[in-house]
PDB file of C-alpha atoms in Angstrom:
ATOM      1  CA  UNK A1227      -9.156 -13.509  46.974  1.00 87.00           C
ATOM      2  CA  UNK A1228     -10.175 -10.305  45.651  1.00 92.00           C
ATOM      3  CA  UNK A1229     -13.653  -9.158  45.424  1.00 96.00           C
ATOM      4  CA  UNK A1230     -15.401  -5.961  44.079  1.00 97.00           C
ATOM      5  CA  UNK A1231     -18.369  -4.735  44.713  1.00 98.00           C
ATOM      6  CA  UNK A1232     -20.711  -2.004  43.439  1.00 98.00           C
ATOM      7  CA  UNK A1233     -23.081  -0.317  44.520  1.00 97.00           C
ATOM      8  CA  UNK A1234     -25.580   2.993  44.573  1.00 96.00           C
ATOM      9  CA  UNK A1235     -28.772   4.049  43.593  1.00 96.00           C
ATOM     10  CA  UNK A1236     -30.368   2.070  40.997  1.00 95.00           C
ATOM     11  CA  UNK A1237     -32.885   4.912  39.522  1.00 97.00           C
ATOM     12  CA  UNK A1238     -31.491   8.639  38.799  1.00 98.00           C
ATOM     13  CA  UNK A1239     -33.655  11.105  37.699  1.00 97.00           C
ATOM     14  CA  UNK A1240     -32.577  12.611  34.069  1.00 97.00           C
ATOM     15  CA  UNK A1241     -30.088  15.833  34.352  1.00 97.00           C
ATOM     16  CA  UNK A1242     -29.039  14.508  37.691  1.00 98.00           C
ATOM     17  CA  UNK A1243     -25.575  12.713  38.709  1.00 98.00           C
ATOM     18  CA  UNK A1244     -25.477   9.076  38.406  1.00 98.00           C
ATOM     19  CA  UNK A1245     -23.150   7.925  41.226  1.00 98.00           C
ATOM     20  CA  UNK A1246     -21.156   4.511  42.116  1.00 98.00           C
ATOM     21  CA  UNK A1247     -18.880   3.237  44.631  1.00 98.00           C
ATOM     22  CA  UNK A1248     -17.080   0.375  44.121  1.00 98.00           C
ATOM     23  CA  UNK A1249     -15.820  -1.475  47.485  1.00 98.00           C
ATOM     24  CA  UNK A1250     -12.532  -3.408  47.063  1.00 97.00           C
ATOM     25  CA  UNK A1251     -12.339  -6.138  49.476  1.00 96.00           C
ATOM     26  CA  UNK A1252      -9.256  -9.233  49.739  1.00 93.00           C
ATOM     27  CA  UNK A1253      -6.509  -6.757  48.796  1.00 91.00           C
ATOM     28  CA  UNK A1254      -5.364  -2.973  49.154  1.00 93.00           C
ATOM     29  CA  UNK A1255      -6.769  -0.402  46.368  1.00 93.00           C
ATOM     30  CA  UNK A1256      -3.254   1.213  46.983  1.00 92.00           C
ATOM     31  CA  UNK A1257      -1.422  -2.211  45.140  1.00 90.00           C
ATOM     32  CA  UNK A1258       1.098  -0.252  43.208  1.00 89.00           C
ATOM     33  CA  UNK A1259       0.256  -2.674  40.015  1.00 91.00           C
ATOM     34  CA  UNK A1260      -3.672  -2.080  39.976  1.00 94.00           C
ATOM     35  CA  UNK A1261      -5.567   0.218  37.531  1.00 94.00           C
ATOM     36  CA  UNK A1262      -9.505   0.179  38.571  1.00 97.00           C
ATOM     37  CA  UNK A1263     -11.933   0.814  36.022  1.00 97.00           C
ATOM     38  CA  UNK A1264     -15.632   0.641  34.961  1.00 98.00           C
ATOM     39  CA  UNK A1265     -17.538  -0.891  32.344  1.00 98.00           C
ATOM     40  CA  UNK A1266     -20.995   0.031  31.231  1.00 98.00           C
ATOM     41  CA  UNK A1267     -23.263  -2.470  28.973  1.00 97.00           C
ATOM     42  CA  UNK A1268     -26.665  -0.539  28.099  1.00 97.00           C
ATOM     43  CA  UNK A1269     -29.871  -2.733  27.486  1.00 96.00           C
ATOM     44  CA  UNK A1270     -29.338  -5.086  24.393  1.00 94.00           C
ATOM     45  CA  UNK A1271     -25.837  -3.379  23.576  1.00 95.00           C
ATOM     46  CA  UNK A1272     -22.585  -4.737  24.369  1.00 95.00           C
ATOM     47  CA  UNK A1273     -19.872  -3.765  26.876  1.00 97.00           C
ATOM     48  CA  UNK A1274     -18.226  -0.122  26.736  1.00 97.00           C
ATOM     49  CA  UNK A1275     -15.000   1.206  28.749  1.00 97.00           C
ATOM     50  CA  UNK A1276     -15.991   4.317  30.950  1.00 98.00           C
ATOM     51  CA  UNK A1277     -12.781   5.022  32.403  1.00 97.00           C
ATOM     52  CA  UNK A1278      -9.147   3.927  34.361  1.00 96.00           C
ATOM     53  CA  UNK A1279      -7.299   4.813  37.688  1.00 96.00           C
ATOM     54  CA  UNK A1280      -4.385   4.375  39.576  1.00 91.00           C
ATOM     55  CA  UNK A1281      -4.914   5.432  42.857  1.00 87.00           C
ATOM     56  CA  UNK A1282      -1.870   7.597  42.475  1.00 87.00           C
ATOM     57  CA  UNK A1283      -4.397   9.886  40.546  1.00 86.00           C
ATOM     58  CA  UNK A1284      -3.797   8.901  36.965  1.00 91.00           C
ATOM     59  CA  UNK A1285      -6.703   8.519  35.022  1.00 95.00           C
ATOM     60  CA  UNK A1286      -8.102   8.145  31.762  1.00 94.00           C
ATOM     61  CA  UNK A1287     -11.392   8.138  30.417  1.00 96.00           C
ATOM     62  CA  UNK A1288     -13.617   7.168  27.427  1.00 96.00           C
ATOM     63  CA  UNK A1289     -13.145  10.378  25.134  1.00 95.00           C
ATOM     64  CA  UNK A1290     -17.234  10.139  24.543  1.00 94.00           C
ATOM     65  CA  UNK A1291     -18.089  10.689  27.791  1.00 95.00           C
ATOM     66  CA  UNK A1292     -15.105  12.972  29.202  1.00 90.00           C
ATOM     67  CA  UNK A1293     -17.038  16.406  29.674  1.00 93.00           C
ATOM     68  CA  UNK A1294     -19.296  13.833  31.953  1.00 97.00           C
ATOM     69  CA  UNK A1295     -17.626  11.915  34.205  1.00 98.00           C
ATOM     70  CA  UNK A1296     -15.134  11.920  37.400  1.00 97.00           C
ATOM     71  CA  UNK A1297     -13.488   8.568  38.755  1.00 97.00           C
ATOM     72  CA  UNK A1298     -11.756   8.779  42.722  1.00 96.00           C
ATOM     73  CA  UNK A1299     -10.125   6.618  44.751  1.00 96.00           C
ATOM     74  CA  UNK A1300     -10.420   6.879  48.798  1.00 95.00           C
ATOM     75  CA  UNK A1301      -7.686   4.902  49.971  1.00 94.00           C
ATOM     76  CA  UNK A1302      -8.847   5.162  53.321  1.00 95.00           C
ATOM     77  CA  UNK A1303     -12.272   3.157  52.709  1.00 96.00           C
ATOM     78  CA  UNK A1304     -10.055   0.915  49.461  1.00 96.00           C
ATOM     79  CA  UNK A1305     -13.078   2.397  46.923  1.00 96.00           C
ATOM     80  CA  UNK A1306     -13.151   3.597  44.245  1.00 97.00           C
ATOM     81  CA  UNK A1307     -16.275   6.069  42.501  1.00 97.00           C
ATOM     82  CA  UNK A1308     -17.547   7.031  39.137  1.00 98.00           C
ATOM     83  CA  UNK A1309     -19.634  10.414  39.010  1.00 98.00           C
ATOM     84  CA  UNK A1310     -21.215  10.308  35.678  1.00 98.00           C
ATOM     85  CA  UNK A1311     -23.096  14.251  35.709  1.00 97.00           C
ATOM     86  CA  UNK A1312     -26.159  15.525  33.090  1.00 97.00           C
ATOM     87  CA  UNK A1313     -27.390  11.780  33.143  1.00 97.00           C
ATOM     88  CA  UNK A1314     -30.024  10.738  29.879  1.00 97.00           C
ATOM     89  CA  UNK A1315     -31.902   7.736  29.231  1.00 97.00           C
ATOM     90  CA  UNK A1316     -29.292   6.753  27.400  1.00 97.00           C
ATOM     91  CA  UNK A1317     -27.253   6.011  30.150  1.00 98.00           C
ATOM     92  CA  UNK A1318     -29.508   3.589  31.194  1.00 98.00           C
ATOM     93  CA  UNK A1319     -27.166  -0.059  31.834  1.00 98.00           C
ATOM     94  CA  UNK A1320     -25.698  -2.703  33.963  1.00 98.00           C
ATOM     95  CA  UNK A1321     -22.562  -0.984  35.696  1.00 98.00           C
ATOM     96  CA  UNK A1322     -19.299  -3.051  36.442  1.00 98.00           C
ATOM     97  CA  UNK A1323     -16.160  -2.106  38.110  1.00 98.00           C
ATOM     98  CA  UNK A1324     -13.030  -4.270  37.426  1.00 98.00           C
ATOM     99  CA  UNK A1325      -9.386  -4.637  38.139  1.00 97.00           C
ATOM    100  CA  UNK A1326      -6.411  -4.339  35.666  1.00 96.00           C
ATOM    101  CA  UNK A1327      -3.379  -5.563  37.312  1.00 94.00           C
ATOM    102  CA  UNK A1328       0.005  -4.246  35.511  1.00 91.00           C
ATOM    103  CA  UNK A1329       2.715  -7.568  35.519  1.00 88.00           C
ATOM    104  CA  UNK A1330       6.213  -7.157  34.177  1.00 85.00           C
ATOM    105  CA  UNK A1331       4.437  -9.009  30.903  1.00 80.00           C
ATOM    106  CA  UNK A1332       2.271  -6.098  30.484  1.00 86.00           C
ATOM    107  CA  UNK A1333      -1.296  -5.062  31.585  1.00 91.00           C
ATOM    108  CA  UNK A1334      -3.859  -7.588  32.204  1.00 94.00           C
ATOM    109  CA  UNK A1335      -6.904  -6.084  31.470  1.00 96.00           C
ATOM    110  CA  UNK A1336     -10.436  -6.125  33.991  1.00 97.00           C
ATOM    111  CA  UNK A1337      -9.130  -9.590  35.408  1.00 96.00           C
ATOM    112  CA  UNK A1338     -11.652  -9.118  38.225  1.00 97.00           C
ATOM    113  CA  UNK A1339     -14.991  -7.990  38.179  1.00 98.00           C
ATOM    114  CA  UNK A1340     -17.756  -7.011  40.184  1.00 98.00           C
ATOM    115  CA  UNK A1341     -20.777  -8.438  39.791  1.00 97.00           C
ATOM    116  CA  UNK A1342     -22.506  -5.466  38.198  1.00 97.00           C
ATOM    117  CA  UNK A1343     -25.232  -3.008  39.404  1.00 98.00           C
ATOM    118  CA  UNK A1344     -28.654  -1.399  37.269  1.00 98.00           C
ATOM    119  CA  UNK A1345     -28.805   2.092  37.384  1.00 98.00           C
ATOM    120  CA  UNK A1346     -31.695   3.083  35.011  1.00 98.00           C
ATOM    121  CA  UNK A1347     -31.991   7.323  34.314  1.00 98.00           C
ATOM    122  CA  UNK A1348     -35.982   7.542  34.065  1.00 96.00           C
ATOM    123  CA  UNK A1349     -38.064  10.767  35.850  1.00 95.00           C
TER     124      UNK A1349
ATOM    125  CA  UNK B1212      -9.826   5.507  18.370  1.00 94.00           C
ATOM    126  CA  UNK B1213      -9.588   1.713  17.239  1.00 96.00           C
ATOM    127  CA  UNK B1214     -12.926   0.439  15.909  1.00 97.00           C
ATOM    128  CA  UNK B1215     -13.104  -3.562  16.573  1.00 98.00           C
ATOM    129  CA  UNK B1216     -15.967  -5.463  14.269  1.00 98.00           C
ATOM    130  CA  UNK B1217     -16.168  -9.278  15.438  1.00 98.00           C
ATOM    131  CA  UNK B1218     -17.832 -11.832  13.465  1.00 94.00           C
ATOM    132  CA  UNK B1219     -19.795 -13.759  12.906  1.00 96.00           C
ATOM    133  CA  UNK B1220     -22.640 -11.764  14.973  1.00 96.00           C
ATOM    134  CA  UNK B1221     -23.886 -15.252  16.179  1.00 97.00           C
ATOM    135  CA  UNK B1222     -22.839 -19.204  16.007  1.00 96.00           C
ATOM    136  CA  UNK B1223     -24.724 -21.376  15.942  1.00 96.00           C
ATOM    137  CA  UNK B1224     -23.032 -24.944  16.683  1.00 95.00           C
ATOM    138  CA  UNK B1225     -23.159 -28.452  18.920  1.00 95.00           C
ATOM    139  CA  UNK B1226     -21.859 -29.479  22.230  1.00 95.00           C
ATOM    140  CA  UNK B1227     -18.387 -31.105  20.898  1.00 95.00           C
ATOM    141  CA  UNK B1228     -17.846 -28.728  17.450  1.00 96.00           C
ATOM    142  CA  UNK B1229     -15.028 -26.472  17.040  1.00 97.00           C
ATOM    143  CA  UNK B1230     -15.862 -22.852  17.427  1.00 97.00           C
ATOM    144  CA  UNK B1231     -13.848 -19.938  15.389  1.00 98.00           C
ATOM    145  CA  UNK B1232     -14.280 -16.306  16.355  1.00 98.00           C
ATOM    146  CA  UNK B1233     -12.673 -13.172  14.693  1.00 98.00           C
ATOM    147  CA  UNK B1234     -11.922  -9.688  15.701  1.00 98.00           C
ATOM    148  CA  UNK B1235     -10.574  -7.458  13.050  1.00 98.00           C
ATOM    149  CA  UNK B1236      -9.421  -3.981  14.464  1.00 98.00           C
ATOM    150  CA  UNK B1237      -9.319  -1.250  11.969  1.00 97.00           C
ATOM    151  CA  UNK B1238      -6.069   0.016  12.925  1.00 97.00           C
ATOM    152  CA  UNK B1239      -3.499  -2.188  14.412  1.00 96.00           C
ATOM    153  CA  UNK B1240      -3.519  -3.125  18.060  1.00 96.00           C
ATOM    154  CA  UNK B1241      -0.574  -2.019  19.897  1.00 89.00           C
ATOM    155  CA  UNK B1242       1.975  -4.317  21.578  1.00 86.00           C
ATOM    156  CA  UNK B1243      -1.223  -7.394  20.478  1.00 90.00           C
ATOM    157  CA  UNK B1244      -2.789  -5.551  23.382  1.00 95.00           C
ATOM    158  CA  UNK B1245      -5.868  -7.800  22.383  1.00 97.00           C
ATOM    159  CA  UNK B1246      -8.478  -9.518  25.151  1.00 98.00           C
ATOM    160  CA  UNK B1247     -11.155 -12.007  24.903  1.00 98.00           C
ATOM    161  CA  UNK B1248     -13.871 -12.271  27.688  1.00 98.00           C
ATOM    162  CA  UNK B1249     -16.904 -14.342  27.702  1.00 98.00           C
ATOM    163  CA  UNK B1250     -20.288 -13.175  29.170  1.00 98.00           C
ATOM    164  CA  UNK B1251     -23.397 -14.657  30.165  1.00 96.00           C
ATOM    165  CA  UNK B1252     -27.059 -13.365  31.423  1.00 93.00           C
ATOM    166  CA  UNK B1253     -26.194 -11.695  35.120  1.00 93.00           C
ATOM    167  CA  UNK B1254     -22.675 -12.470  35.205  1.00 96.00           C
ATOM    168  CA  UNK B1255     -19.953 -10.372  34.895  1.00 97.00           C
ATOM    169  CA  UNK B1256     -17.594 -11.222  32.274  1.00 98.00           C
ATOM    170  CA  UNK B1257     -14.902 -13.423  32.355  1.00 98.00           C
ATOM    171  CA  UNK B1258     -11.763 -12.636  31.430  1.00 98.00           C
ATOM    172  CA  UNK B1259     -10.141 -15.248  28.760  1.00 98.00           C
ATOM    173  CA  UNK B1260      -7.442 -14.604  26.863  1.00 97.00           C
ATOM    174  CA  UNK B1261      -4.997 -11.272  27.068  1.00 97.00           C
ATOM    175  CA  UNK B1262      -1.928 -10.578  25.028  1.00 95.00           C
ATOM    176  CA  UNK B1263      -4.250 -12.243  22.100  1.00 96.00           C
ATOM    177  CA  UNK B1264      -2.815 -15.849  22.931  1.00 96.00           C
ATOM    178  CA  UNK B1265      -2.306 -15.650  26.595  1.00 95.00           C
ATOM    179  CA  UNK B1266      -4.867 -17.672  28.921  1.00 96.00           C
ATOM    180  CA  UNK B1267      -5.587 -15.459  31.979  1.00 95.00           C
ATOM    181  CA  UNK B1268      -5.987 -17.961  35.515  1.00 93.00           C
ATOM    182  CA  UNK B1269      -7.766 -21.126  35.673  1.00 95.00           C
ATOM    183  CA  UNK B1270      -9.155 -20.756  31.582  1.00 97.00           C
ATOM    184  CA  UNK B1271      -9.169 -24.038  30.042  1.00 97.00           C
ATOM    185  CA  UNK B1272      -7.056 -24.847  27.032  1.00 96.00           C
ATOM    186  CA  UNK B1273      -9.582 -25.629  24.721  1.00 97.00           C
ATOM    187  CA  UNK B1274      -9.644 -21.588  24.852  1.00 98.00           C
ATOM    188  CA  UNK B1275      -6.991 -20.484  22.529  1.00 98.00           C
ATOM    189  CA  UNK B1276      -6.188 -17.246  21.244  1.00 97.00           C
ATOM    190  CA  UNK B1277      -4.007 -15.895  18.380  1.00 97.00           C
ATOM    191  CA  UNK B1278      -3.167 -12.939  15.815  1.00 96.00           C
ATOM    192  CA  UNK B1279      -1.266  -9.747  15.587  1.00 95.00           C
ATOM    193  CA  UNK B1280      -1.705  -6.330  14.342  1.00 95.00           C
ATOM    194  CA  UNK B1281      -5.383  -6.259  12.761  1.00 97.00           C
ATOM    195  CA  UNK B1282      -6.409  -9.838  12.787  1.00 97.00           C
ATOM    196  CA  UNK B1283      -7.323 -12.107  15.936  1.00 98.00           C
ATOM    197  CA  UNK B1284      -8.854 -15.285  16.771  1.00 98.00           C
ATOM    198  CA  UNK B1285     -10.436 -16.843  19.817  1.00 98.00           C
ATOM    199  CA  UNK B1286     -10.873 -20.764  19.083  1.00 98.00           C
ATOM    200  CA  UNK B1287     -12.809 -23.139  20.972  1.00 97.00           C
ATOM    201  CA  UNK B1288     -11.707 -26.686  20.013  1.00 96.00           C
ATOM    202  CA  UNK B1289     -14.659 -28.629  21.581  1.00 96.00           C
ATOM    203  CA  UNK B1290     -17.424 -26.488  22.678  1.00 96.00           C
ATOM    204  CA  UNK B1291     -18.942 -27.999  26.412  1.00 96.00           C
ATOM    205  CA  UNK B1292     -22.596 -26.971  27.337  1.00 95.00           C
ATOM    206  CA  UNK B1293     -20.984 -24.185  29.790  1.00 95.00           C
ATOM    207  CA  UNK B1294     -19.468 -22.524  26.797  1.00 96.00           C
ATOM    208  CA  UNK B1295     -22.577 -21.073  25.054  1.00 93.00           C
ATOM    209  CA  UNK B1296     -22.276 -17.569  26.085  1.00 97.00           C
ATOM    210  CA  UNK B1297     -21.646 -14.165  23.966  1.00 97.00           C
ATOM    211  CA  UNK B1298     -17.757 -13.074  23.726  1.00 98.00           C
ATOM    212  CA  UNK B1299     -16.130 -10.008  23.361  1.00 98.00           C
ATOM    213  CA  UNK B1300     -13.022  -8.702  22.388  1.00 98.00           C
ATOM    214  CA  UNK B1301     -11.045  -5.480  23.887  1.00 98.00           C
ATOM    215  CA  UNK B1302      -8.257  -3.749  22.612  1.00 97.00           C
ATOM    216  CA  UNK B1303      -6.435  -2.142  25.481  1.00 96.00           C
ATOM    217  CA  UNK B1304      -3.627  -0.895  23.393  1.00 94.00           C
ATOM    218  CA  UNK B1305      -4.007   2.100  22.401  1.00 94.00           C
ATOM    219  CA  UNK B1306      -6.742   4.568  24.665  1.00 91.00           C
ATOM    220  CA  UNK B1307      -9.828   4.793  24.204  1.00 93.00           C
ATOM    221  CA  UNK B1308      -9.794   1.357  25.008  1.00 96.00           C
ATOM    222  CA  UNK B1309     -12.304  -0.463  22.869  1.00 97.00           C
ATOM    223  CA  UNK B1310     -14.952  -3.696  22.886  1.00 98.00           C
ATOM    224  CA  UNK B1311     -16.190  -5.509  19.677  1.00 98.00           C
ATOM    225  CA  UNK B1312     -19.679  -5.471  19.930  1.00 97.00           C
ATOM    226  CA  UNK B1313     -20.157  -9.368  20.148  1.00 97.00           C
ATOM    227  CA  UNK B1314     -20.279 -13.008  18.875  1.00 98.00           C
ATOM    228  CA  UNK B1315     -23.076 -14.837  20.773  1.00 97.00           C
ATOM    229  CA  UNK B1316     -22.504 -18.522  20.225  1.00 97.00           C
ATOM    230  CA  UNK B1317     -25.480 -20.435  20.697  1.00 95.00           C
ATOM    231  CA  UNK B1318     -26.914 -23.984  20.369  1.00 85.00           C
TER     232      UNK B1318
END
């Protein structure tokens, strides 16, 4: 069964790079049919999307936060990253990577999940 | 990008009632590209419903989803104690890809 799971610092000092790695485990990251993403949910707020890939290279990301962030893939550890740069309290939240598997139905959308990690941006 | 406004904000029902939630997208969803996932404190959320009526792996079918275009519903025909949890909806149509920002369904 698959299982993701994140992890990296949980404090970041404001201005700096916020940086996760996701570990894919039960499956290969290179699955021709899986998009990997991330989620963010801030404090009180509800879920946003950060960003997609294939680990072809394709990727897209949440338009608000483009200038900001980088998603990878290293195929040879099956992870995959999110590099979030010029970090603010505001993007202080629960971090979740997730799995959208592509069927001949369509996309299934974040179908697996990891089980989420803290990262709070304080000095 | 596609702006999704659930309501109500929170219900507030019994173990055994029949639970109605809406999402109303202010454009209209491509190909019902519409999800439903239900979260509670430290857990991830679950995934639901995709394809606004289909039930992704092992989701009961007292879960049942439906709508097109603007309008969708997630029903729960008899709410169990397990089932009090906020839910979300994600369009996944059209990128950005977009959440509602919530129904909490409470006791």
């Amino acid at each position: 069964q698959l299982q993701l799971q994140e992890s990296g610092p949980g404090l970041v000092k404001p201005s700096k790079t916020l940086s996760l790695t996701c570990t894919v485990s039960g499956g290969p990251i290179t699955t021709t049919s899986y998009y990997w993403g991330w989620i963010r949910q801030p404090p009180g707020k509800g879920l946003e999307w950060i960003g997609t890939i294939h680990y072809g290279g394709t990727t897209s990301y949440n338009p608000s936060l483009r200038s900001r962030v980088t998603i990878s893939v290293d195929t040879s550890k099956n992870q995959f990253s999110l590099d979030l740069n010029s970090v603010t309290a505001a993007d202080t939240a629960v971090y979740f990577c997730a799995r959208v598997d592509l069927t001949i139905f369509g996309e299934v959308p974040f179908d697996s999940w990891g089980q989420g990690t803290r990262v709070t941006v304080s000095s | 990008e596609i702006v999704l406004t659930q309501s109500p904000g929170t219900l507030s029902l019994s173990p055994g009632e029949r639970a109605t939630l809406s999402c109303r997208a202010s454009q209209s969803v491509s190909r019902s590209s519409l999800a439903w996932y239900q979260h509670k404190p430290g857990q991830s959320p679950r995934l639901l419903i995709y394809g606004a009526s289909v039930r992704a792996t092992a989701i009961p079918d007292r879960f049942s989803g439906s709508g097109s275009g603007t309008d969708f519903t997630l029903t729960i025909s008899r709410l169990e104690p397990e089932d009090f949890a906020v839910y979300y909806c994600l369009q996944y149509g059209t990128s950005p890809w977009t959440f509602g920002q919530g129904t909490k369904v409470e006791i």
